[in-house]
Coordinates of C-alpha atoms and ligand atoms in Angstrom, one line a residue:
M1 CA -39.0 -31.4 8.9
E2 CA -36.0 -32.6 6.6
K3 CA -34.4 -29.3 7.9
V4 CA -34.6 -30.6 11.7
L5 CA -33.5 -33.6 10.7
D6 CA -30.3 -32.0 9.2
V7 CA -29.7 -29.9 11.9
M8 CA -30.0 -32.9 14.3
M9 CA -27.7 -34.5 12.1
L10 CA -24.9 -31.4 12.4
G11 CA -25.8 -31.0 8.7
Q12 CA -25.2 -27.6 7.2
V13 CA -28.9 -25.7 8.2
R14 CA -28.1 -23.5 11.1
F15 CA -30.9 -23.9 14.4
H16 CA -31.7 -20.3 13.7
E17 CA -32.1 -20.8 9.9
L18 CA -35.0 -23.2 10.6
S19 CA -39.0 -22.0 11.0
M20 CA -40.7 -21.1 13.7
R21 CA -42.3 -24.3 13.9
G22 CA -38.9 -26.4 13.1
R23 CA -36.9 -25.0 16.2
V24 CA -40.3 -25.8 18.5
V25 CA -40.3 -29.2 17.5
L26 CA -36.6 -29.1 18.1
S27 CA -36.4 -28.0 21.4
Q28 CA -39.9 -30.2 22.2
L29 CA -38.4 -33.6 21.0
P30 CA -35.0 -34.1 23.4
F31 CA -37.8 -34.4 26.2
N32 CA -40.0 -36.8 24.7
V33 CA -36.9 -39.1 23.0
M34 CA -35.7 -39.1 27.1
L35 CA -39.3 -40.8 27.9
L36 CA -38.9 -42.9 25.0
L37 CA -35.5 -43.7 26.8
V38 CA -37.5 -44.0 30.3
C39 CA -39.7 -46.5 29.0
A40 CA -36.8 -48.3 27.4
I41 CA -35.1 -48.7 30.8
A42 CA -38.6 -49.1 32.4
A43 CA -38.9 -52.9 29.9
I44 CA -36.1 -53.8 31.6
A45 CA -35.8 -52.5 35.3
D46 CA -39.8 -53.1 36.1
A47 CA -41.7 -53.7 33.7
S48 CA -45.1 -53.3 35.9
V49 CA -44.8 -49.6 35.5
F50 CA -46.5 -50.2 31.7
T51 CA -49.8 -50.7 34.2
D52 CA -49.0 -48.1 36.2
P53 CA -51.9 -45.1 35.8
G54 CA -49.6 -42.3 36.6
F55 CA -46.8 -43.3 34.0
L56 CA -49.3 -43.9 31.3
I57 CA -51.1 -40.7 31.8
G58 CA -47.7 -38.4 32.1
Q59 CA -46.5 -40.4 28.4
G60 CA -49.7 -39.4 27.3
I61 CA -49.4 -35.8 28.6
A62 CA -45.7 -35.6 27.0
L63 CA -47.0 -36.8 23.5
V64 CA -49.7 -34.4 23.5
I65 CA -47.5 -31.9 24.0
L66 CA -45.2 -33.0 21.4
I67 CA -47.9 -32.9 19.3
L68 CA -48.7 -29.5 19.8
S69 CA -45.4 -28.7 19.1
F70 CA -46.1 -29.6 15.8
A71 CA -49.6 -28.7 15.4
L72 CA -49.7 -25.2 16.9
P73 CA -48.9 -22.5 13.9
W74 CA -46.1 -20.9 15.7
D75 CA -45.5 -18.3 13.1
R76 CA -48.9 -16.3 13.3
L77 CA -49.0 -16.8 17.8
P78 CA -47.2 -13.8 19.7
Y79 CA -43.3 -14.7 20.2
G80 CA -42.6 -16.2 23.6
L81 CA -46.0 -18.5 23.6
F82 CA -44.2 -21.0 22.6
L83 CA -42.4 -21.2 26.1
V84 CA -45.5 -22.8 27.5
L85 CA -44.5 -25.8 25.9
P86 CA -41.5 -26.5 28.8
I87 CA -43.5 -25.0 31.3
L88 CA -46.1 -27.3 30.2
D89 CA -43.7 -30.2 30.3
F90 CA -43.2 -30.1 34.0
V91 CA -46.4 -31.7 34.6
P92 CA -45.4 -35.0 32.9
I93 CA -42.2 -35.0 34.6
G94 CA -44.3 -34.5 38.4
I95 CA -46.3 -37.1 37.2
L96 CA -44.1 -40.2 36.3
H97 CA -41.9 -38.7 39.5
Y98 CA -44.5 -38.8 41.9
S99 CA -46.5 -42.3 40.6
N100 CA -42.5 -44.1 39.8
A101 CA -39.7 -42.6 42.2
D102 CA -39.8 -45.9 43.9
S103 CA -39.1 -48.2 40.7
L104 CA -37.1 -45.6 38.4
R105 CA -34.5 -43.4 40.4
G106 CA -33.9 -39.5 39.2
L107 CA -36.8 -39.0 36.6
N108 CA -37.2 -35.3 38.6
L109 CA -33.9 -35.1 36.4
L110 CA -35.8 -34.8 33.2
A111 CA -36.7 -31.2 34.6
V112 CA -33.0 -30.2 33.4
L113 CA -34.3 -30.0 29.6
P114 CA -37.7 -27.8 29.8
I115 CA -35.4 -25.3 32.1
M116 CA -32.1 -25.4 29.5
W117 CA -35.5 -24.4 26.8
L118 CA -36.6 -21.8 29.2
A119 CA -33.3 -20.2 29.6
G120 CA -31.8 -20.8 26.4
S121 CA -34.4 -18.9 24.4
G122 CA -33.7 -16.1 25.6
F123 CA -36.8 -14.9 25.9
R124 CA -38.2 -12.9 29.2
P125 CA -35.0 -14.6 31.5
R126 CA -35.6 -12.9 34.6
I127 CA -39.2 -14.8 34.5
M128 CA -38.6 -18.0 32.4
V129 CA -35.2 -19.0 34.7
P130 CA -37.4 -19.1 38.0
I131 CA -40.4 -20.4 36.9
G132 CA -38.3 -23.3 35.6
G133 CA -36.7 -23.6 39.2
L134 CA -39.8 -23.3 41.2
A135 CA -40.9 -25.9 38.6
S136 CA -38.6 -28.5 39.4
L137 CA -38.9 -27.6 43.3
L138 CA -43.0 -28.3 43.3
I139 CA -41.8 -31.3 41.3
V140 CA -40.5 -33.0 44.3
W141 CA -42.6 -31.1 47.5
V142 CA -45.8 -31.6 46.0
P143 CA -45.7 -35.6 46.1
H144 CA -45.0 -34.9 50.3
F145 CA -47.3 -32.5 50.6
I146 CA -49.9 -35.0 49.0
D147 CA -48.6 -37.5 51.1
G148 CA -48.9 -35.6 54.5
T149 CA -45.1 -36.5 54.5
A150 CA -44.4 -33.1 54.3
T151 CA -42.2 -31.6 57.3
P152 CA -39.3 -29.4 57.5
R153 CA -36.9 -31.6 57.4
T154 CA -38.0 -34.1 54.0
L155 CA -38.7 -30.8 52.5
A156 CA -35.5 -29.5 53.3
A157 CA -33.6 -33.0 51.9
E158 CA -35.4 -32.3 48.5
V159 CA -33.9 -28.8 47.4
L160 CA -30.5 -29.8 46.2
I161 CA -31.4 -30.9 43.1
P162 CA -34.0 -28.8 42.1
F163 CA -31.3 -25.8 43.2
M164 CA -29.0 -27.5 41.2
L165 CA -31.4 -27.5 38.0
F166 CA -32.1 -23.9 38.8
S167 CA -28.3 -23.3 38.4
I168 CA -27.8 -24.6 35.2
G169 CA -30.8 -22.5 34.1
I170 CA -28.9 -19.2 35.1
G171 CA -25.8 -20.9 33.8
T172 CA -27.3 -21.2 30.4
S173 CA -29.6 -18.2 30.5
V174 CA -26.1 -16.4 31.0
M175 CA -24.1 -17.7 28.3
T176 CA -27.4 -17.5 25.5
L177 CA -27.7 -13.9 26.6
S178 CA -24.2 -13.0 25.8
A179 CA -24.1 -15.3 22.6
M180 CA -27.4 -13.0 21.5
A181 CA -25.4 -9.8 22.8
Q182 CA -22.6 -11.5 20.0
Q183 CA -24.8 -11.8 17.1
E184 CA -26.8 -8.3 17.6
R185 CA -23.0 -6.7 17.6
V186 CA -22.0 -8.8 14.6
E187 CA -25.4 -8.1 12.9
E188 CA -24.8 -4.1 13.3
L189 CA -21.8 -4.4 11.9
L190 CA -22.4 -5.8 9.1
R191 CA -25.3 -3.8 8.6
R192 CA -22.9 -0.6 8.7
S193 CA -20.8 -2.2 5.8
E194 CA -23.2 -3.1 4.1
T195 CA -24.1 0.5 3.8
R196 CA -20.9 1.4 3.9
E197 CA -20.4 -0.7 0.5
R198 CA -23.3 0.5 -0.9
L199 CA -22.2 4.2 -0.1
L200 CA -18.8 3.4 -1.6
D201 CA -20.8 1.6 -4.8
T202 CA -22.8 4.7 -5.2
V203 CA -20.0 7.1 -5.1
L204 CA -17.5 4.7 -7.4
E205 CA -20.6 4.8 -10.1
T206 CA -21.4 8.0 -9.9
V207 CA -17.9 9.9 -10.2
D208 CA -16.7 11.5 -13.3
V209 CA -13.2 9.1 -12.7
G210 CA -12.6 5.8 -14.2
V211 CA -11.5 3.5 -10.9
L212 CA -9.9 0.5 -11.7
V213 CA -9.1 -2.1 -8.5
L214 CA -6.3 -4.5 -8.5
D215 CA -5.9 -7.0 -6.3
E216 CA -3.0 -8.6 -4.8
E217 CA -2.0 -10.2 -8.0
G218 CA -2.7 -7.7 -10.2
Q219 CA -6.1 -9.2 -11.6
S220 CA -8.5 -6.5 -12.1
A221 CA -11.0 -7.0 -9.3
F222 CA -13.3 -3.7 -9.6
M223 CA -14.2 -1.6 -12.7
N224 CA -16.8 1.6 -12.7
A225 CA -18.8 2.6 -15.5
K226 CA -16.5 5.2 -16.3
Q227 CA -12.7 3.0 -16.3
R228 CA -15.0 0.9 -18.5
Q229 CA -16.1 3.3 -21.3
L230 CA -11.9 4.4 -20.9
Y231 CA -11.2 0.8 -21.7
V232 CA -13.7 0.8 -24.8
A233 CA -11.9 4.0 -25.9
A234 CA -8.4 2.4 -25.8
L235 CA -9.9 -0.4 -28.2
P236 CA -8.7 -1.0 -31.2
E237 CA -11.3 -0.9 -33.7
G238 CA -13.3 -3.9 -34.4
V239 CA -10.9 -5.9 -32.2
P240 CA -12.1 -7.2 -28.7
T241 CA -9.0 -7.7 -27.2
D242 CA -8.2 -8.7 -23.3
R243 CA -4.4 -8.0 -24.2
E244 CA -3.2 -4.6 -22.6
E245 CA -0.4 -4.5 -25.1
A246 CA -2.6 -4.0 -28.0
L247 CA -4.9 -1.0 -26.5
L248 CA -4.0 2.0 -28.0
V249 CA -2.4 3.9 -25.4
F250 CA -0.2 7.4 -26.9
R251 CA 1.8 9.8 -25.4
E252 CA 0.6 13.8 -25.5
G253 CA 1.2 14.5 -29.0
S254 CA 3.2 11.2 -30.1
E255 CA 1.1 8.6 -32.2
D256 CA 3.9 6.0 -31.0
P257 CA 1.6 3.6 -28.6
V258 CA 3.5 3.5 -25.1
P259 CA 6.1 0.7 -24.5
P260 CA 4.3 -2.2 -22.5
D261 CA 6.7 -1.3 -19.8
E262 CA 5.7 2.1 -19.2
R263 CA 2.2 1.6 -19.3
V264 CA 0.5 2.8 -15.9
L265 CA -1.1 -0.8 -15.7
R266 CA 1.9 -2.5 -15.7
R267 CA 4.0 0.1 -13.3
A268 CA 0.8 0.0 -11.0
K269 CA 1.3 -4.2 -10.7
A270 CA 4.7 -3.8 -9.9
G271 CA 3.7 -1.7 -7.2
E272 CA 4.7 1.7 -8.3
T273 CA 3.0 5.0 -7.4
V274 CA 2.0 6.9 -10.3
E275 CA 0.4 10.9 -10.4
H276 CA -1.2 12.2 -12.8
E277 CA 0.4 11.2 -15.8
V278 CA -0.8 12.4 -19.2
F279 CA -1.8 9.3 -22.1
R280 CA -4.2 9.6 -24.8
L281 CA -6.7 6.2 -25.1
G282 CA -7.6 5.5 -28.8
R283 CA -7.6 7.4 -31.7
G284 CA -9.4 10.1 -33.7
A285 CA -12.4 11.8 -32.6
E286 CA -12.8 9.5 -30.4
A287 CA -10.2 9.5 -28.4
R288 CA -9.5 10.4 -25.0
T289 CA -7.3 12.0 -22.9
V290 CA -6.6 11.9 -19.4
S291 CA -4.4 11.7 -16.6
I292 CA -3.9 8.5 -14.6
S293 CA -3.0 7.8 -11.0
A294 CA -2.1 4.8 -9.3
R295 CA -1.3 3.7 -5.5
P296 CA -1.0 1.0 -3.9
F297 CA -2.9 -0.2 -0.5
D298 CA -2.0 -2.6 2.1
D299 CA -4.7 -4.7 4.3
A300 CA -5.2 -4.0 8.1
A301 CA -2.0 -6.2 8.6
G302 CA -0.3 -4.2 6.5
K303 CA 0.5 -6.5 3.5
R304 CA 0.0 -5.2 0.5
A305 CA -3.8 -5.8 -0.7
G306 CA -3.4 -4.6 -4.5
T307 CA -3.7 -0.9 -5.9
V308 CA -6.0 1.8 -7.0
L309 CA -5.9 3.2 -10.6
A310 CA -8.1 6.3 -11.2
S311 CA -8.0 8.2 -14.6
A312 CA -9.9 11.3 -14.9
D313 CA -11.1 12.3 -18.2
V314 CA -9.6 15.5 -19.3
T315 CA -9.8 15.4 -22.9
D316 CA -12.2 18.8 -22.6
V317 CA -9.4 20.6 -20.5
V318 CA -6.6 19.5 -22.9
A319 CA -8.9 20.8 -26.1
A320 CA -9.8 24.2 -24.1
V321 CA -5.7 24.3 -23.8
H322 CA -5.1 24.1 -27.1
A323 CA -7.6 26.3 -28.2
R324 CA -6.5 29.3 -25.9
D325 CA -3.0 28.6 -27.9
K326 CA -4.1 28.9 -30.9
F327 CA -6.3 31.7 -29.9
L328 CA -3.0 33.0 -28.9
A329 CA -1.2 32.4 -31.5
A330 CA -3.8 33.5 -33.8
M331 CA -4.0 36.7 -32.0
S332 CA -0.5 37.4 -32.0
H333 CA 0.2 37.5 -35.5
E334 CA -2.6 39.8 -36.1
F335 CA -1.1 42.1 -33.8
R336 CA 2.1 42.0 -35.2
T337 CA 1.3 43.6 -38.7
P338 CA -0.3 46.9 -37.7
L339 CA 2.5 47.4 -34.7
T340 CA 5.5 47.0 -37.0
N341 CA 4.0 49.5 -38.7
I342 CA 3.4 52.1 -36.5
L343 CA 6.8 51.3 -34.7
G344 CA 8.5 52.0 -38.3
Y345 CA 6.6 55.2 -38.7
A346 CA 7.0 56.9 -35.7
E347 CA 10.2 56.0 -36.3
L348 CA 10.5 57.5 -39.4
L349 CA 9.0 60.2 -38.2
Q350 CA 11.5 60.9 -35.8
D351 CA 14.2 61.2 -38.6
E352 CA 11.8 64.6 -39.8
E353 CA 13.7 67.6 -39.6
G354 CA 11.9 70.8 -37.9
L355 CA 10.4 68.9 -35.7
S356 CA 9.6 70.5 -32.0
P357 CA 11.4 68.9 -29.3
A358 CA 7.5 68.2 -27.4
A359 CA 6.6 66.4 -30.7
R360 CA 9.9 64.2 -30.7
S361 CA 9.5 63.6 -27.2
D362 CA 5.9 62.2 -27.8
L363 CA 7.5 60.6 -30.6
Q364 CA 9.9 58.6 -28.9
I365 CA 7.1 58.0 -26.2
M366 CA 5.2 55.9 -28.8
T367 CA 8.2 54.5 -30.1
R368 CA 9.0 53.2 -26.7
N369 CA 5.5 52.1 -25.8
A370 CA 5.0 50.5 -28.9
R371 CA 8.1 48.4 -28.9
H372 CA 7.3 47.1 -25.4
L373 CA 3.8 46.2 -26.9
N374 CA 5.6 44.5 -29.6
H375 CA 7.6 42.8 -26.8
M376 CA 4.4 41.4 -25.3
V377 CA 3.0 40.0 -27.8
D378 CA 6.4 38.0 -29.2
G379 CA 6.4 36.3 -25.6
I380 CA 2.1 35.7 -26.5
L381 CA 3.2 34.2 -29.2
A382 CA 5.9 32.3 -28.2
A383 CA 3.6 30.8 -25.5
A384 CA 1.1 29.7 -27.9
L385 CA 3.7 27.7 -29.8
T386 CA 4.3 23.9 -27.8
G387 CA 5.4 20.9 -29.2
D388 CA 7.0 20.5 -32.7
E389 CA 6.6 24.0 -33.7
A390 CA 8.9 25.1 -30.4
A391 CA 11.9 22.7 -31.0
A392 CA 14.5 24.7 -32.7
I393 CA 17.6 23.7 -34.7
R394 CA 20.0 23.8 -32.2
L395 CA 23.4 24.8 -32.7
P396 CA 26.8 24.9 -31.2
L397 CA 26.8 28.5 -29.2
D398 CA 28.9 30.3 -26.6
L399 CA 26.6 30.7 -23.8
S400 CA 29.0 33.2 -22.4
E401 CA 28.6 35.6 -25.8
L402 CA 25.9 35.2 -25.5
V403 CA 25.6 36.2 -21.6
R404 CA 27.3 39.4 -22.9
Q405 CA 25.4 40.3 -25.7
A406 CA 22.2 40.6 -23.2
G407 CA 24.4 42.8 -20.7
D408 CA 25.1 45.0 -24.3
S409 CA 21.4 45.5 -25.3
S410 CA 20.1 45.8 -21.7
G411 CA 23.0 48.4 -21.2
P412 CA 20.8 51.4 -22.3
E413 CA 17.6 50.4 -20.1
A414 CA 19.4 49.9 -17.1
A415 CA 21.3 53.6 -17.9
G416 CA 17.8 54.9 -18.3
R417 CA 16.8 53.3 -15.0
A418 CA 19.8 54.3 -13.0
I419 CA 21.3 50.5 -12.5
M420 CA 24.7 49.1 -12.5
L421 CA 25.0 46.5 -15.3
N422 CA 27.7 44.0 -14.0
V423 CA 28.8 41.1 -17.0
S424 CA 31.6 38.7 -15.9
T425 CA 31.9 36.0 -17.9
D426 CA 34.4 33.1 -17.6
G427 CA 35.4 31.9 -20.8
P428 CA 33.9 30.4 -23.3
L429 CA 31.1 28.0 -22.2
P430 CA 30.2 25.8 -25.7
V431 CA 26.2 24.4 -25.3
L432 CA 23.9 22.9 -28.3
G433 CA 20.9 25.7 -28.3
D434 CA 17.9 27.2 -30.3
R435 CA 19.5 30.9 -30.5
T436 CA 16.2 32.7 -30.3
G437 CA 14.9 30.9 -27.7
L438 CA 18.4 31.7 -25.7
V439 CA 17.8 35.0 -26.7
R440 CA 14.8 35.4 -25.4
V441 CA 15.3 33.7 -22.1
L442 CA 18.3 35.9 -21.1
D443 CA 16.8 39.3 -22.4
N444 CA 14.0 38.4 -20.2
L445 CA 16.0 37.5 -17.1
V446 CA 18.1 40.9 -17.2
S447 CA 15.0 43.0 -18.2
N448 CA 13.1 41.6 -15.3
A449 CA 15.9 42.4 -12.9
L450 CA 15.4 45.6 -14.2
K451 CA 12.1 45.8 -14.4
Y452 CA 11.9 45.3 -10.3
S453 CA 14.6 46.9 -9.0
A454 CA 14.8 50.1 -7.6
S455 CA 17.4 53.1 -9.1
G456 CA 20.7 53.0 -7.5
T457 CA 21.0 49.5 -6.8
T458 CA 23.0 47.1 -9.2
V459 CA 22.1 43.9 -11.2
T460 CA 24.7 41.2 -12.3
L461 CA 25.3 38.8 -14.9
T462 CA 28.0 36.0 -14.5
A463 CA 28.4 32.8 -16.6
A464 CA 30.7 30.1 -15.7
A465 CA 31.4 26.3 -15.9
E466 CA 30.1 24.0 -13.2
G467 CA 31.2 20.4 -13.7
R468 CA 29.0 19.1 -16.7
W469 CA 26.7 22.4 -16.7
A470 CA 27.5 25.8 -18.1
V471 CA 25.7 27.6 -15.1
C472 CA 24.5 32.0 -16.3
T473 CA 23.1 33.8 -13.2
V474 CA 21.4 36.9 -13.1
R475 CA 21.5 38.9 -9.5
D476 CA 19.8 41.8 -8.3
Q477 CA 19.2 43.4 -5.5
G478 CA 15.3 44.4 -6.0
F479 CA 12.0 43.7 -4.5
G480 CA 12.5 40.4 -4.4
I481 CA 9.8 37.6 -4.1
V482 CA 7.8 36.7 -1.2
A483 CA 7.8 32.3 -0.8
E484 CA 4.2 32.2 -1.7
D485 CA 5.0 33.8 -4.7
L486 CA 8.0 32.0 -5.2
K487 CA 6.2 29.0 -5.7
R488 CA 4.5 30.0 -8.9
V489 CA 6.7 32.3 -10.2
F490 CA 7.4 29.8 -13.2
T491 CA 3.4 29.4 -13.7
R492 CA 2.4 30.9 -16.6
F493 CA 0.1 33.9 -16.8
Q494 CA 1.3 34.1 -12.8
R495 CA 2.3 37.9 -11.7
S496 CA 3.1 38.6 -7.8
D497 CA 0.4 40.7 -6.3
A498 CA 3.4 43.3 -5.6
A499 CA 4.6 43.5 -9.3
V500 CA 0.9 44.2 -10.0
R501 CA 0.4 47.1 -7.5
S502 CA 3.8 48.9 -8.7
G503 CA 2.7 49.3 -12.0
V504 CA 5.3 47.3 -14.2
P505 CA 3.6 46.3 -16.7
G506 CA 4.1 42.1 -18.0
T507 CA 2.0 39.1 -19.2
G508 CA 3.5 36.6 -16.3
L509 CA 4.7 34.9 -19.0
G510 CA 8.4 35.7 -19.5
L511 CA 10.0 32.9 -17.2
A512 CA 7.2 30.1 -18.0
L513 CA 8.7 30.4 -21.3
A514 CA 11.7 30.8 -20.1
K515 CA 11.6 27.8 -17.7
E516 CA 10.5 25.6 -20.9
V517 CA 13.3 26.7 -22.8
A518 CA 15.7 25.6 -20.3
E519 CA 13.9 22.1 -20.3
R520 CA 13.9 21.5 -23.7
H521 CA 17.6 22.0 -23.8
D522 CA 17.8 19.4 -21.1
G523 CA 18.2 22.2 -18.6
E524 CA 17.3 24.0 -15.5
L525 CA 16.1 27.2 -14.7
E526 CA 15.8 28.3 -10.5
C527 CA 14.9 31.4 -8.4
T528 CA 16.0 31.6 -5.2
S529 CA 14.6 35.5 -3.2
E530 CA 14.3 37.3 -0.4
V531 CA 12.2 39.9 -0.3
G532 CA 13.8 43.2 0.1
V533 CA 17.2 41.8 -0.5
G534 CA 17.0 41.0 -3.9
S535 CA 16.7 37.3 -6.9
V536 CA 19.1 35.2 -8.4
F537 CA 18.0 33.6 -11.3
T538 CA 20.1 30.3 -12.1
L539 CA 20.0 29.2 -15.8
R540 CA 21.9 25.5 -16.3
L541 CA 22.5 24.4 -19.6
P542 CA 24.4 21.4 -20.2
L543 CA 28.1 21.8 -21.7
R544 CA 29.0 20.5 -24.6
V545 CA 31.3 17.8 -24.8
P546 CA 33.2 18.1 -28.4
P547 CA 33.6 15.2 -30.5
T548 CA 36.8 13.5 -29.3
W549 CA 39.6 13.4 -31.8
S550 CA 41.4 9.8 -31.6
A551 CA 45.0 8.9 -33.4
P552 CA 44.0 6.1 -36.3
K553 CA 45.5 3.3 -35.8
R554 CA 48.4 2.1 -37.8
Ligands
ADP601 P1 6.1 39.3 -16.5 O1 7.5 39.8 -15.8 O2 5.8 40.2 -17.6 O3 5.3 39.8 -15.1 P2 7.5 37.2 -15.8 O4 7.3 35.7 -16.1 O5 8.9 37.0 -16.5 O6 6.4 38.1 -16.1 O7 7.8 36.9 -14.4 C1 6.4 36.6 -13.8 C2 6.5 36.9 -12.1 O8 7.4 36.7 -11.6 C3 6.4 38.5 -12.2 O9 5.4 39.2 -12.4 C4 7.0 39.4 -10.9 O10 5.9 39.2 -10.2 C5 7.4 38.3 -10.6 N1 9.4 38.6 -10.7 C6 10.3 38.1 -12.1 N2 11.6 38.1 -11.9 C7 11.8 39.0 -10.9 C8 12.4 39.8 -10.3 N3 14.0 39.9 -10.6 N4 12.4 40.2 -8.8 C9 11.3 40.1 -8.5 N5 10.3 39.5 -8.8 C10 10.0 39.4 -9.9

């Protein structure tokens, strides 16, 4: 009842939130309130109606209907049965109208209330609205039949008001049905969005990727279980903290915490898009290596709504790569000693006198292949050494000189393959570098140019200054590299199908290492190639600026 009053006072509770009984009572109540008003009007206009049996019976029936609306268990009765009440309401209206139409005018207009209830319930409107219209017609026609005054003229004179009431019923019904259809659609949308939300929640909690959502103010709006785990890994031991700067975040291979401004969270808050940056969270055995990406997202109106951060735990992958490199390093170390022995003894044997030409030729083949194997083992070892081990001491070097040496040392191989090797250098090119590393890069580029070219072609080596760069190019007229392979030519262990098919031996490591060496020198290594025309590899290293001498001030 309290809730019924609350609705009537336009309070917090909405009509559809009431119980079935509440709704029935609230629909009946206005009719009885109107009848109370009729009593009040009668008291002033014509008190004699209070002794009129028709008036008293009409009021009595209306009261019984109100009591029924309270008393019956509408929740348990079939839905729609409550519409018996508005239909019954027409009876007291009819009696009141018949017995008091002269003293109290307009009593038949009370029919507007049950008609609106019938139409507004939305239940079987095609039946209920005509019933209401018919009942209001009977209210005005029946008295004529009882009194014997029913003529086409008298009956026609009464039709206007029932017709208006019927129209009100239709209008109410149309509005109710449209509101109901709209509500159904809203509920359907709500159901769908709830299902989507649950789906999203399940996906986010199932995937093995940490997800953090920041709202437009940069505050954390959502964090899945995996992200919480990663967050815990980054917490300094025994220090629960909310301060982002205190979290233990390192770059791979460094023990210095990443400065706050370089941390992905901070950059993401500033609206930056981050792609797969690798960090280590925490220290010791519990540390996790993660690859973090961050992307801002907009709302439907195109306004920045927040940022999503995704952290993939790549600890196992990184450990596997380290294990592979360690294995390669150990394996190539182990291969070196016996290989050096084989090579040494094969060379010694060649010096023996009295060897048959056939045996000498066999020994030469053995030596060549052992050298080749040695070269491959060197490459694998260099690939396995990363980080600090690979950083060599930088010395002042002349790139032109290194290029000339590479040409000289490859001369015999070029001659053996009947390939013309041209070397042209343009004065000294001072650079700061690791001699072994750079020699290996140049040797690799020249050796590839020779390996992947047919006899009778030309390989050209040039070295020249270009702006602040010392630039070396190795150009061949070989098979060339198809566009698809060109994209991966600097990826470790990648060899083109053409190279594999041609039977040219190789590991697919040389160019990857060469690029790493170039980048370690703050330089670049690039390749352009055209199938059937040839390839050009360009190595750029920063020219060393000699220290400037300034005259001492007098
Ligand atoms: P490897 O030569 O040991 O296979 P590299 O890393 O030096 O390994 O080269 C990778 C691949 O790139 C080669 O297998 C070959 O397919 C291609 N490639 C490299 N240099 C050339 C070149 N000058 N011409 C054509 N293809 C080349």
